[in-house]
Structures are given as C-alpha cells and as structure tokens.
Coordinates of C-alpha atoms in Angstrom, one line a residue:
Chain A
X135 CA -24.7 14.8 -1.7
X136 CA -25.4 15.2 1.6
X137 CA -25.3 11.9 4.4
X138 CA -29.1 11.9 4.6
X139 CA -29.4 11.5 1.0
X140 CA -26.9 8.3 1.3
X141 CA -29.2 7.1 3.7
X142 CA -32.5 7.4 2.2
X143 CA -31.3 5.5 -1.1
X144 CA -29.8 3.0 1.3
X145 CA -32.7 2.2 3.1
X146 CA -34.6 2.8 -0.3
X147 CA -32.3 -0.3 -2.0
X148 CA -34.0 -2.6 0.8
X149 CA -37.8 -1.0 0.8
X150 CA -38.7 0.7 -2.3
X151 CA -40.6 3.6 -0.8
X152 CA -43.6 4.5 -1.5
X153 CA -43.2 7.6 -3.2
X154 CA -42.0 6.3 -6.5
X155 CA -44.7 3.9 -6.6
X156 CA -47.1 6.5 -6.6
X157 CA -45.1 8.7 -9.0
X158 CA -47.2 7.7 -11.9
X159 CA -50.5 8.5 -10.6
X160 CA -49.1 11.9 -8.3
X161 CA -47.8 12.8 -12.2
X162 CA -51.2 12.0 -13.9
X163 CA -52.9 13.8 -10.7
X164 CA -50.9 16.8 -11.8
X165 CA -51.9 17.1 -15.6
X166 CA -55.3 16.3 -14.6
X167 CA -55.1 19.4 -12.2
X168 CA -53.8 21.8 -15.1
X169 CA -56.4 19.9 -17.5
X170 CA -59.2 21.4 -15.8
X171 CA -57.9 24.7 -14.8
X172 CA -56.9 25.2 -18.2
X173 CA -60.9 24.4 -19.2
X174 CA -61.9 26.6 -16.4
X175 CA -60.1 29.5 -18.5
X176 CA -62.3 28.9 -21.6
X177 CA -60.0 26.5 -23.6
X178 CA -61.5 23.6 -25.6
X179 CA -60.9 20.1 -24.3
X180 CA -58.5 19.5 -26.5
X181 CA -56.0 22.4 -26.3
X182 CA -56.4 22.0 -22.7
X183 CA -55.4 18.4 -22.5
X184 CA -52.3 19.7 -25.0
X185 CA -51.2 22.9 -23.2
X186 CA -51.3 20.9 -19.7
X187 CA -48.5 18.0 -21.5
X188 CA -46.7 20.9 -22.5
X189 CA -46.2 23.2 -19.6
X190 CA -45.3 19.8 -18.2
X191 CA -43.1 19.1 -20.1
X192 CA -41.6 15.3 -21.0
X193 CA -43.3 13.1 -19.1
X194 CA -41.1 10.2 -19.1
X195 CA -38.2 12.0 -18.7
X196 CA -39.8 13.2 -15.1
X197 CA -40.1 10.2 -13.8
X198 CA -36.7 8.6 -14.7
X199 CA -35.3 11.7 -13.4
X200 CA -36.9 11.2 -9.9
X201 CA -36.2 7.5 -9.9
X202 CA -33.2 7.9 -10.6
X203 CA -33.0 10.0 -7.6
X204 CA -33.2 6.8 -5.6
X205 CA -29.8 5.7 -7.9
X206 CA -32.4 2.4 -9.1
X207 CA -31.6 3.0 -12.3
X208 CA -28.3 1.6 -12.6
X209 CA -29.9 -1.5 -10.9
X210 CA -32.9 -1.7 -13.1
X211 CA -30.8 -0.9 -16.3
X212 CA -28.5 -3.9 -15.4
X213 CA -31.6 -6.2 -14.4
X214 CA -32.9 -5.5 -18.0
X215 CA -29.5 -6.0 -19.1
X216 CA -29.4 -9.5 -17.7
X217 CA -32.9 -10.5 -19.1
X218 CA -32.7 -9.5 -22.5
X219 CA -29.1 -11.0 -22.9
X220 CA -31.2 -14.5 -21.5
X221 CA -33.7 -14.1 -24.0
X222 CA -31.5 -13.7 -26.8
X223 CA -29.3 -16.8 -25.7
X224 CA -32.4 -18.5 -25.5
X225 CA -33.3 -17.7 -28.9
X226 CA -30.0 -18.9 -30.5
X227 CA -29.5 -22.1 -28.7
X228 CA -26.6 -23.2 -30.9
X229 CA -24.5 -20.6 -30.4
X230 CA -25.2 -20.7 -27.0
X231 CA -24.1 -24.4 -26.8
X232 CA -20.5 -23.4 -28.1
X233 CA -20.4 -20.6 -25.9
X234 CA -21.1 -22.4 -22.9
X235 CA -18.7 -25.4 -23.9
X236 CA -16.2 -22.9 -24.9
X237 CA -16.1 -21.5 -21.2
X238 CA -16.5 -24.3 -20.0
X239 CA -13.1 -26.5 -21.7
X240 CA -11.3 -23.0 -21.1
X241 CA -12.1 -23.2 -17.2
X242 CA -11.4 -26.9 -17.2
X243 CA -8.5 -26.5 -19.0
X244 CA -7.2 -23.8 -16.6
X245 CA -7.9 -25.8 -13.7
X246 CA -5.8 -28.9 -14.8
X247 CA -2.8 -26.7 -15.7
X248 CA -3.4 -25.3 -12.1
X249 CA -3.6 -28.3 -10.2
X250 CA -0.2 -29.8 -12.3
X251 CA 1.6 -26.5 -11.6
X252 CA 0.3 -26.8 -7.6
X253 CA 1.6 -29.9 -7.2
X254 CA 4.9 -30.0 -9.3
X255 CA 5.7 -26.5 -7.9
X256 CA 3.7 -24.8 -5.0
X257 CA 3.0 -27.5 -2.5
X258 CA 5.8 -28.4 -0.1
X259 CA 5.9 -32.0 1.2
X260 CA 3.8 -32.8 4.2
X261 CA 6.4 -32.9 7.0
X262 CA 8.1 -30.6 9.2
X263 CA 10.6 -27.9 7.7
X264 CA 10.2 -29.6 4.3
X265 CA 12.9 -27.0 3.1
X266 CA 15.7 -27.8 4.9
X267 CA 15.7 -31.9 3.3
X268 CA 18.8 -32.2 1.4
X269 CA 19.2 -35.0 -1.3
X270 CA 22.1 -37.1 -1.7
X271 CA 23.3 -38.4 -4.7
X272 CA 26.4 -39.4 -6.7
X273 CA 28.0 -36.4 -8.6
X274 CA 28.8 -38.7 -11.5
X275 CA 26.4 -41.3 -12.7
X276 CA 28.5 -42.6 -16.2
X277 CA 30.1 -45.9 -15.4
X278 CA 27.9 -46.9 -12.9
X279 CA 26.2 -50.3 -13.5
X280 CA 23.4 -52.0 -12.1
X281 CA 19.7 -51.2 -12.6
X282 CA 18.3 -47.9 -11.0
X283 CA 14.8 -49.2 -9.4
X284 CA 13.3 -45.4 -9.2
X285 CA 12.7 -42.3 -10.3
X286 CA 14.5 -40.5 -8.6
X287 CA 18.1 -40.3 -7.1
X288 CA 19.0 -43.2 -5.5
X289 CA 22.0 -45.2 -3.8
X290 CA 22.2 -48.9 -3.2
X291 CA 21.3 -50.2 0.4
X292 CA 25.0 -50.6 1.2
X293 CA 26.0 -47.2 0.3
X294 CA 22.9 -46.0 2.3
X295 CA 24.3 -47.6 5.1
X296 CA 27.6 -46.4 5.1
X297 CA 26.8 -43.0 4.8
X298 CA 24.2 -43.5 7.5
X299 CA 26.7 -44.8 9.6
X300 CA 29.7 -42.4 8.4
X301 CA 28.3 -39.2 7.5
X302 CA 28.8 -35.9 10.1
X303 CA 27.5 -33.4 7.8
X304 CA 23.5 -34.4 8.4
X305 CA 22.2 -34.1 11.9
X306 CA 19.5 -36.6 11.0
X307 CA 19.5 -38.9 8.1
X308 CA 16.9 -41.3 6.2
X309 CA 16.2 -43.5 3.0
X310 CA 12.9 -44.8 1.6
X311 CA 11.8 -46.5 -1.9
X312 CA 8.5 -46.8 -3.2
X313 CA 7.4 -49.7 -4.3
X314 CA 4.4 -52.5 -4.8
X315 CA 3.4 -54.8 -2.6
X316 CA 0.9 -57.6 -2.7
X317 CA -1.9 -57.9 -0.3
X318 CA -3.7 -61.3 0.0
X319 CA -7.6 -60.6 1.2
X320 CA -9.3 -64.0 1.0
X321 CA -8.8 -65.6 -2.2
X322 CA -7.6 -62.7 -4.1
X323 CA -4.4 -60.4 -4.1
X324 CA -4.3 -56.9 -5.3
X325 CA -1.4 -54.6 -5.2
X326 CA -0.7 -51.3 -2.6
X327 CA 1.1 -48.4 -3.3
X328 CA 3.8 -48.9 -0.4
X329 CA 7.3 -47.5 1.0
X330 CA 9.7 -48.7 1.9
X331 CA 11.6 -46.8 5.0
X332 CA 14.5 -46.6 7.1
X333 CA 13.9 -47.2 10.3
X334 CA 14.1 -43.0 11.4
X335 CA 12.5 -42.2 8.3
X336 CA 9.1 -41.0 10.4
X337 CA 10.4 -39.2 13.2
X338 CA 13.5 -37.3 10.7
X339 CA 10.6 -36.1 8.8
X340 CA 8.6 -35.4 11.6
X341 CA 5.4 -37.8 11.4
X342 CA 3.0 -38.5 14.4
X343 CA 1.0 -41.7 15.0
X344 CA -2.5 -41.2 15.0
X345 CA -3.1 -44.8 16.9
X346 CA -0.3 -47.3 17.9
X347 CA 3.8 -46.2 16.7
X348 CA 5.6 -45.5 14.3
X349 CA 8.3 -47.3 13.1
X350 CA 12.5 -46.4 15.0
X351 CA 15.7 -47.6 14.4
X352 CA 15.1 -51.1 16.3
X353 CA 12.5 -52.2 13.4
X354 CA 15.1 -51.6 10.8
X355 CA 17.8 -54.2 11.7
X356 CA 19.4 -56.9 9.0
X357 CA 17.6 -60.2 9.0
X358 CA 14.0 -58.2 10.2
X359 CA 12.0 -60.1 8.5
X360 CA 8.4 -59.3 8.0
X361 CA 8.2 -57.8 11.1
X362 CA 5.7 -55.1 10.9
X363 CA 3.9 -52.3 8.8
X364 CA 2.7 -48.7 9.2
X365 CA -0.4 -48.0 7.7
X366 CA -1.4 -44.5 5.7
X367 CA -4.5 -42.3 7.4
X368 CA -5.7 -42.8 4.1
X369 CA -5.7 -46.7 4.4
X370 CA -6.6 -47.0 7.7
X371 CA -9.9 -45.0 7.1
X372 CA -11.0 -46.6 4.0
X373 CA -9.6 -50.3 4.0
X374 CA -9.7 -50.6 8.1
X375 CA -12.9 -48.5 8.1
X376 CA -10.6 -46.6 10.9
X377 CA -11.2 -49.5 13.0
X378 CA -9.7 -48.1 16.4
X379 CA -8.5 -51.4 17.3
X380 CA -6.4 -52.0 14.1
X381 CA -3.5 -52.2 16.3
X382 CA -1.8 -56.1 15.8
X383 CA -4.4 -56.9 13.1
X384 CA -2.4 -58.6 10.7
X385 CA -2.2 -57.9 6.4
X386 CA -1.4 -60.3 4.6
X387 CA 1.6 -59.0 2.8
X388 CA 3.4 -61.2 0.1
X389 CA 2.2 -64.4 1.8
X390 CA 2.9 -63.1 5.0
X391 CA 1.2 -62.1 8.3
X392 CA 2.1 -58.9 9.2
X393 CA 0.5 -57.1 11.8
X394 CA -0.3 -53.3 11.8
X395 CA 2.1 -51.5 14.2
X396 CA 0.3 -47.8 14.0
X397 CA -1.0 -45.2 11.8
X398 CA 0.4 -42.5 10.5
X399 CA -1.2 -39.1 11.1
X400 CA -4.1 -37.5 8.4
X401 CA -2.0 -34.6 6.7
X402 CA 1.0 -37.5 6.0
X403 CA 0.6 -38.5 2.4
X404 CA 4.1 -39.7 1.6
X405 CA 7.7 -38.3 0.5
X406 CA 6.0 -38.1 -3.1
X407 CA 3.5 -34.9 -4.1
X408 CA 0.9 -36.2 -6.2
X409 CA 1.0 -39.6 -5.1
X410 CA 0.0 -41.3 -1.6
X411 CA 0.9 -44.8 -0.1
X412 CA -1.4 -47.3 1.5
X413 CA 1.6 -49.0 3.4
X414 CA 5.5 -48.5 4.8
X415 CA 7.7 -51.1 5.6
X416 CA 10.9 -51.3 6.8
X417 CA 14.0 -51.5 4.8
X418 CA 15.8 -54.5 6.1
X419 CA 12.4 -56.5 5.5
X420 CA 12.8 -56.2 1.5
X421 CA 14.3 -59.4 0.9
X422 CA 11.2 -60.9 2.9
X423 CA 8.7 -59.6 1.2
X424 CA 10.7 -59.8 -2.1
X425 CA 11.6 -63.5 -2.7
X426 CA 12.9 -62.8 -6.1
X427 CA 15.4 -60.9 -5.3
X428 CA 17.8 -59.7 -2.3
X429 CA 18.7 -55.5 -2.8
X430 CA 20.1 -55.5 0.8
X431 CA 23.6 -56.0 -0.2
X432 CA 23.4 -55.7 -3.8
X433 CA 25.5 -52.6 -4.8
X434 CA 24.1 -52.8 -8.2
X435 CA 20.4 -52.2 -7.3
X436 CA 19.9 -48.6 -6.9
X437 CA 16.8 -48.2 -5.0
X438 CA 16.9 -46.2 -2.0
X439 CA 16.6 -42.1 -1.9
X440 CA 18.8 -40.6 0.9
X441 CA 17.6 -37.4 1.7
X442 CA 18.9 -35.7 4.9
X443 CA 18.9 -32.3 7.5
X444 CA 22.1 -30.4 7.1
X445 CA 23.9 -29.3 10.2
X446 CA 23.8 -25.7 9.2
X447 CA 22.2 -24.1 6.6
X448 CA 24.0 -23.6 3.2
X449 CA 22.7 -20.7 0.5
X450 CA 21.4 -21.7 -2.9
X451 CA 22.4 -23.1 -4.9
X452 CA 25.5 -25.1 -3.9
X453 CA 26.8 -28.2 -4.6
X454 CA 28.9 -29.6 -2.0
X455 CA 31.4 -31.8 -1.9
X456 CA 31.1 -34.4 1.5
X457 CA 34.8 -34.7 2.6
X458 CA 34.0 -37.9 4.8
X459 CA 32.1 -39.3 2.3
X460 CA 34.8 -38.9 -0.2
X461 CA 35.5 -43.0 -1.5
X462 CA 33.5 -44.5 0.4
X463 CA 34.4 -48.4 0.2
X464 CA 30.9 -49.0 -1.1
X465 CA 31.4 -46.7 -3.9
X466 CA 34.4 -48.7 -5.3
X467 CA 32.4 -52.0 -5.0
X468 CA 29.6 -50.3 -7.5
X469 CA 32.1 -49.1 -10.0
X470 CA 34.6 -51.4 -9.4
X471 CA 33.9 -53.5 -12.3
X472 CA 31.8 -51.7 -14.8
X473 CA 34.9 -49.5 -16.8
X474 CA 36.9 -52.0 -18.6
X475 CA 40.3 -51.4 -18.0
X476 CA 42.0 -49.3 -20.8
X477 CA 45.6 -49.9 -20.1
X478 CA 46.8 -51.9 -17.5
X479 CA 47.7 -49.7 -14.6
X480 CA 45.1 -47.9 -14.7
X481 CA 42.2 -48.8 -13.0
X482 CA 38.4 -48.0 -12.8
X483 CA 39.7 -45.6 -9.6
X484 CA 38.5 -42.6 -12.0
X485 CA 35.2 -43.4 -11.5
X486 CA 35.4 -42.6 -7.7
X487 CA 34.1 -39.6 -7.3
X488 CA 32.7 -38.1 -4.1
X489 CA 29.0 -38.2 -3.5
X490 CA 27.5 -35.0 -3.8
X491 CA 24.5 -33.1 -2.1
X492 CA 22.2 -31.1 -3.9
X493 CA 20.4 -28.3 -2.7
X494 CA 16.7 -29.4 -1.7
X495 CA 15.1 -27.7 -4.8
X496 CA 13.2 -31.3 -3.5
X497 CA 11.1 -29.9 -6.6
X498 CA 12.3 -33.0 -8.7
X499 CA 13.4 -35.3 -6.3
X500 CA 10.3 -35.5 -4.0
X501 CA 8.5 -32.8 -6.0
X502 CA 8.2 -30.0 -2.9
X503 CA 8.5 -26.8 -3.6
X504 CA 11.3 -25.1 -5.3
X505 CA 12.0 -21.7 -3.6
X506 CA 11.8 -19.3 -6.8
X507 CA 15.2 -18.1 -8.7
X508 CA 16.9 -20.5 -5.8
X509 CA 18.2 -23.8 -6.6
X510 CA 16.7 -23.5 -9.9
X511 CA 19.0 -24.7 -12.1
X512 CA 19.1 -28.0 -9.9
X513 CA 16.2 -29.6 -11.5
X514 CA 17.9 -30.3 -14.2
X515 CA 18.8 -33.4 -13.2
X516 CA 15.3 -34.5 -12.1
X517 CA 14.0 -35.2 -16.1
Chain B
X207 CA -44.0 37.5 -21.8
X208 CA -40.3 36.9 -21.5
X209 CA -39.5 34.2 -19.4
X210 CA -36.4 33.7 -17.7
X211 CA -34.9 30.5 -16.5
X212 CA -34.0 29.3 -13.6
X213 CA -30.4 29.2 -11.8
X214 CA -29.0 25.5 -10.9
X215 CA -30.1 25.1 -7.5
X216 CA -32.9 27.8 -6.8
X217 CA -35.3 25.8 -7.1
X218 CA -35.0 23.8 -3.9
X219 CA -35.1 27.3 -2.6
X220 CA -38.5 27.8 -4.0
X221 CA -40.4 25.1 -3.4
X222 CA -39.1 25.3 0.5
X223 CA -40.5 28.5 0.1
X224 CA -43.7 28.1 -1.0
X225 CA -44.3 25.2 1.6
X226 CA -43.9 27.7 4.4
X227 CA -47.7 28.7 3.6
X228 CA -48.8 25.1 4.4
X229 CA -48.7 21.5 2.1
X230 CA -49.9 21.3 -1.4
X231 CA -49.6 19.1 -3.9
X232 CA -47.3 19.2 -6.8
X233 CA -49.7 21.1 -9.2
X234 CA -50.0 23.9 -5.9
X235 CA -46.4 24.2 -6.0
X236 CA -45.9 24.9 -9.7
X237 CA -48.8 27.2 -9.7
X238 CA -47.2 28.9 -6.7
X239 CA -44.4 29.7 -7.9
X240 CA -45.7 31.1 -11.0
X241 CA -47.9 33.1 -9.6
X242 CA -45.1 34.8 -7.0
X243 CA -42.7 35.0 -9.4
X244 CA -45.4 37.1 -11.6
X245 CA -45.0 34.4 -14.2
X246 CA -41.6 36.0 -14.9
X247 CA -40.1 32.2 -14.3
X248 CA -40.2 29.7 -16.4
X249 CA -40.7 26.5 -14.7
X250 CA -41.2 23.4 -16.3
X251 CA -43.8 21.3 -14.2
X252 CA -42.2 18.4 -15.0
X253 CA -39.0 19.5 -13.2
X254 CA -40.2 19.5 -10.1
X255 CA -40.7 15.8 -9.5
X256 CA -37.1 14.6 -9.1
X257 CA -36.5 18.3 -6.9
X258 CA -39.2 16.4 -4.9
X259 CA -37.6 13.2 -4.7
X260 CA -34.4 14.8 -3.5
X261 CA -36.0 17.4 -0.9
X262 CA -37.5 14.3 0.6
X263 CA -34.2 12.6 0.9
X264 CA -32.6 15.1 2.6
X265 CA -35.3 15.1 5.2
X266 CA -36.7 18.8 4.5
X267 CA -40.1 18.2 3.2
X268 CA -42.2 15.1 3.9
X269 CA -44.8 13.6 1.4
X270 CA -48.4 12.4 2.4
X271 CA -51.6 10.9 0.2
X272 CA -54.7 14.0 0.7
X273 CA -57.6 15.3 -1.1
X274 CA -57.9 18.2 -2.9
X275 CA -60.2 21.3 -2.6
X276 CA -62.0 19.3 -6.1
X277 CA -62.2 15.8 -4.1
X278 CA -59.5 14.7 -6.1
X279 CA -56.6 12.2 -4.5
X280 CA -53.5 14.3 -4.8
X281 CA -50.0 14.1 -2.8
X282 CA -49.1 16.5 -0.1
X283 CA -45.8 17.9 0.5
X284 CA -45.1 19.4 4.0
X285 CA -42.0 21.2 5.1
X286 CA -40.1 19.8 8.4
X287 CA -38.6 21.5 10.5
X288 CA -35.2 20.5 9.2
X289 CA -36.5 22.3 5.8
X290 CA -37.6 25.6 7.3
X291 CA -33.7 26.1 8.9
X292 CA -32.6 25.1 5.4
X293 CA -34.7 27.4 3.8
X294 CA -33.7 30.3 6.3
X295 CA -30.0 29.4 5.8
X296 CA -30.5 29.4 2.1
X297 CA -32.2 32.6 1.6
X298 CA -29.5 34.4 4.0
X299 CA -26.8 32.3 0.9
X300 CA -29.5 33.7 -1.8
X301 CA -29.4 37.6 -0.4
X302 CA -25.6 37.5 -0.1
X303 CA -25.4 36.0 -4.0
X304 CA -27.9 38.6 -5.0
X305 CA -25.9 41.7 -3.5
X306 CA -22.6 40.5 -4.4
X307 CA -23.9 40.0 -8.5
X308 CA -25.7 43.3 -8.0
X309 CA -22.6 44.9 -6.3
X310 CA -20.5 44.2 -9.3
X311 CA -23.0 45.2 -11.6
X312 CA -23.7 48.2 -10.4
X313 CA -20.7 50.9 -10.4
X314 CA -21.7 50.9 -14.4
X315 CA -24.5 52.5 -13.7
X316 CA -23.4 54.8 -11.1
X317 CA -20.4 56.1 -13.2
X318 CA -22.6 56.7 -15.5
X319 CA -24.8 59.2 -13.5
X320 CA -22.2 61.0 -12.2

C-alpha cells in the first residue's frame, strides 16, 4: 500500500469522506442505469430489474468491500462489538452484578497486596543514602533480662551511650524509640504518635527544617528536661494549620510546656515505613515526660534502636563482629545478674558476647528496602 | 460467449484507461470496458466500487456529484494527472508482461511449423 493510501484513511479516520456516504445511492444510481438500459433492449420490467442485480453482482458485499477500503471496518466491527456486549449485560443484570463485584474484589484485592508488598519491601526510608544505615544489635539475646519496649532491635540508653561514645567503626551514629505521648489541648488530652531521638538523629539521617531547627547534640544532654520538640510536616500542616509562626508556640506535652523548636521537612515521615509521627523529642527528656518510670540508666529497659553509617562499605551479607565494642561494661551490667550461677566459679561472663552489626537489610528493622538476594537471610531476625 | 476473467490488478489498469476519454460515472465505466473488451471480459459491476475507493486514495482519479445524459444524479470519476503517469507506466508493465507470457508461449508453436 502505497503512502498516499496511508494518508487518505488517515485523514479519512478524522473526516469520513464523502464518498462512502454517497456509496449507497452512487450503487443504486448504477442498477438504476442498467435497469433501464436493459428495458431499452426489449426486456420486461422485471427481468430487467433481475439481470441489472445480477451483472452487479452482491450488493452488500460491494459496499463492505469499498468501506473497508477506508480500514472502518475494524473500527465499526469493534463499535458493534462494544454495544451488543452492553445490551446483553444489560439484559442479565444479575450476572452482571457478580461480574462487576468479581473484578472489582479481584482489583481491590491486588491493590492491598501491592501497597503491603510496597511498603514492607520496595520503598526505602525517607532520608539520604537509606542503604548504607547499619543496625546494631546484640548477637545473643538468651539471658538477657529486662523488658524490650519495641519492635525492633534495641539496646538500653546506657549501652547506647557507650557505644556512642566508644565506637570507631560508624562515622556517624544515632538512636531513637517510638513511643506515645500525651498532648493536653484545653480540657482534653489525646495521644501522638512521637520519637524519641538522639540528639544527631536528624542531621545523620540527613533531615532539613522546613521553618525553625532541628534538634543537635546540645539538646540531648542528661537532666534536659522538657526542653523542646520537633514537629512532623505532617503535624505542622494539619494541627498548626502550617502556621508560619509556630516557632516557640508551646504543646502541652505530658503536663508540660514545650515549645516547638522547628519542623521537619515534607518528604520526612519517620525511621518507620508505614507509619508517621506527629512529634520527636529528645532522648535525655524521657524521664520528664515519663514520670512513671526513668529508662535513662536502666540497663534492663530496652528501648532505643542504634542504627549507624559504616566507615567503609562492607558486602552482603556479613555479620561483623565490633572489636572495640567487644564487653562493653554496660553489657555485663545487663547480663550480670539474669544467669543464675551454675557452679561457683563460674560466672554469668558467658553471656558476654560482642554486639554485632547486621547488614542494613533495614527491611525488618526500619522496614526500607531490602536489596534482592542481598542480606536476605537477615530478616530472619525481624519476626 | 466465453468470458474470461480478469488478472489481480488489471483492473486498475482499466478503469485508468477508460477515464482517459473523459469522466463517467460508475455504470460508464463498466459499460466501457465491456464494450472495448468486445464483451470478452467478465466484469462484475459490483467489483468496481472498492477499485474506486482505492484509485481515489492513491490520488489517480478524483470523484465529483454530475448529471447524466438522462438528468439523472450520478457520480463522476476524473483521472488526475497523477493517474494518467500511472496509467502510462502501467501499460509500459502491462506490454512487458504480455510479451514475456507470449514469449514463452510461443516457441511451441514455432517448432511446430518448422
């Protein structure tokens, strides 16, 4: 077919030309034509209505044939299609109604299983280099005692900051804890999803203030207090109404004023996919807030997830074991009275084992995503 | 009479042809070619309407609403000028076709004479 012919049934698909309008009447024009010449030569009305259809030949076939020349057809096949499939589903409603629900559980259904498997598995947290976070948690857990406040790997506040202060194999290091708090508004109190975080916990994982700061090492210092809190994009938008002055308003936070030191920056959602936080608060500041109970040198409350940027990059999997971490007085306070001893001489000092670091597959610790056939087998410890 | 069919793709050839004596209408051309052809080809009428269609798409004829010699409203075909170098360049194609079957056909008979 030549380009010409593309082009005609091109501009043919936007105006129908005329000529296949008129192909009816040019055809019926045409019999009419042999009709009377055929009279003209003596036959009887009849016979020459009857010859003329048969020189002709199949009328209908003619003109599909030179519509289809215009490659409608297809078009006008599949438009019929369409219809006819309407009015039959129109004439069975009941099967119809299962059909539709049908598709329309299966989609659902499809979507849910999508969104789990995007969040558990695809998405990567919302900070800078999300792959190179490293967890750090003990290699053994039997014999430990105490009560483990999270979900996920955690250390006791003392441990935290020995390593913190000890460690050479990180280049930047941080802790955090999720947690409830209480917000007084009025004469009622409802509870926010908040954090709490070390005091380099926003600029290790690379987190910009949108208004006001974020919080540093200086706001996370023993005997804080409540001495500030850093608000979620989130929160600021919906409970501040984004107020742009929100800066040293004050929430009241477990019955005390705290004001609003900055807010964190729109694609921040927290160290947890699938769940966001409305406020962070600083570490040292638990034992305000938390009246009930002190964590901050308790080495049985297990509470704070120490995740960290290696010095140079290691190949999954690995575990490795932290030479300078190796016994770390902390350590022996946690275990040191939780194995009963069997014989005397021997002491709990086999439950000292060196804290390990896991490969990120962050997958189950902060859920981010686990490179495929990498670090795979690490999530085992995550259920 | 014995009618013969017609080979794929003459007859584009034809109805070029009989267009070069001025428009008609699709009843003229059938006729037309009838009456050249000594009614030796068999042409359905029919036919011709989609070999219309496709002449007019590759720009060589031109359609256009007219009235017939018997006042009647009929459809005119007219060649372009597009059509008459396709028609020349098809009959030179046509002539070569027609010597080359002939060519091979014919040292049968000439053997046979000699």
């Amino acid at each position: 077919m030549s380009w010409r012919r593309h082009l005609a049934k091109l501009v043919a698909l936007f105006r129908r030309p005329k000529t296949v309008d008129d192909l009816q009447e040019e055809i019926l024009v045409h019999l009419q034509m042999e009709e009377q010449e055929n009279l003209e030569s003596g036959m009887s009305p009849a016979e020459a209505r009857y010859a003329a259809l048969r020189r002709f030949g199949n009328v209908a076939l003619a003109q599909d044939r030179s519509r289809e020349m215009w490659g409608w057809n297809g078009a006008e096949t599949l438009w019929q299609d369409i219809r006819f499939g309407l009015r039959q589903l129109k004439r069975s409603p009941g099967f119809t109604a299962v059909a539709v629900l049908t598709l329309a559980l299966g989609i659902g259904a499809n979507t849910a299983i999508f969104q789990l498997l995007d969040a558990v598995r695809l998405r990567s947290l919302p900070v800078s280099n999300p792959s190179e976070l490293t967890v750090v948690r003990l290699a053994d857990l039997p014999g430990r005692r105490g009560s483990q406040e999270t979900v996920y790997p955690a250390l006791n506040n003392p441990l935290w900051e020995y390593i913190r202060d000890h460690q050479s194999v990180f280049s930047e290091v941080l802790a955090w804890s999720p947690t409830n708090l209480g917000i007084t508004e009025g004469d009622h109190e409802r509870l926010l999803q908040g954090l709490w975080v070390s005091g380099d916990f926003f600029k290790v994982l690379g987190v910009q203030p949108v208004i006001g700061r974020l919080f540093s090492s200086a706001d996370d210092q023993p005997g804080c207090g409540a001495s500030g809190v850093v608000v979620s994009y989130a929160f600021w938008q919906s409970q501040l109404a984004g107020d742009p002055h929100a800066i040293g308003r004050t929430l009241t936070i477990g019955r005390h004023p705290v004001p609003i030191v900055g807010v964190t920056h729109a694609g921040f959602t927290g160290p947890e996919i699938g769940h966001s936080f409305d406020v962070a608060v600083p570490i040292c500041s638990q034992s305000a807030y938390w009246r009930d109970g002190n964590w901050l040198n308790s080495s049985t409350d297990w509470w704070l997830t120490v995740m960290g940027r290696l010095k140079t990059a290691i190949p999954c999997p690995w575990r490795m074991r932290v030479s300078n971490l190796y016994h770390p007085p902390p350590l022996k306070q946690a275990f040191a009275r939780t194995t009963p001893p069997r014989t005397s001489g021997t002491t709990c000092i086999s439950n000292l084992r060196p804290i390990q670091l896991r490969g990120v597959s962050p997958g189950c610790v902060i859920r981010t995503r686990i490179p495929f056939g990498c670090c795979w087998g690490s999530r085992l410890w995550c259920s | 009479m014995d009618r013969i069919e017609l080979v794929f793709g003459s007859l584009d050839m034809l109805i070029l042809r009989t267009l070069r004596w001025g428009a008609t209408h699709g009843h003229g051309i059938a006729k037309s070619i009838e009456r050249m052809s000594e009614d030796t080809l068999k042409v359905e009428h029919g036919s011709l309407y989609p070999a219309l269609q496709r002449l007019q798409q590759e720009g060589w004829i031109t359609a256009e609403w007219g009235v017939s010699k018997n006042n009647q409203r009929a459809k005119y075909y007219r060649l372009t000028a597009l059509g008459r170098r396709q028609l020349v360049s098809e009959t030179s194609r046509w002539e070569r076709f027609v010597r080359a079957v002939t060519g091979v056909l014919r040292p049968a008979e000439s053997e046979e004479s000699q």
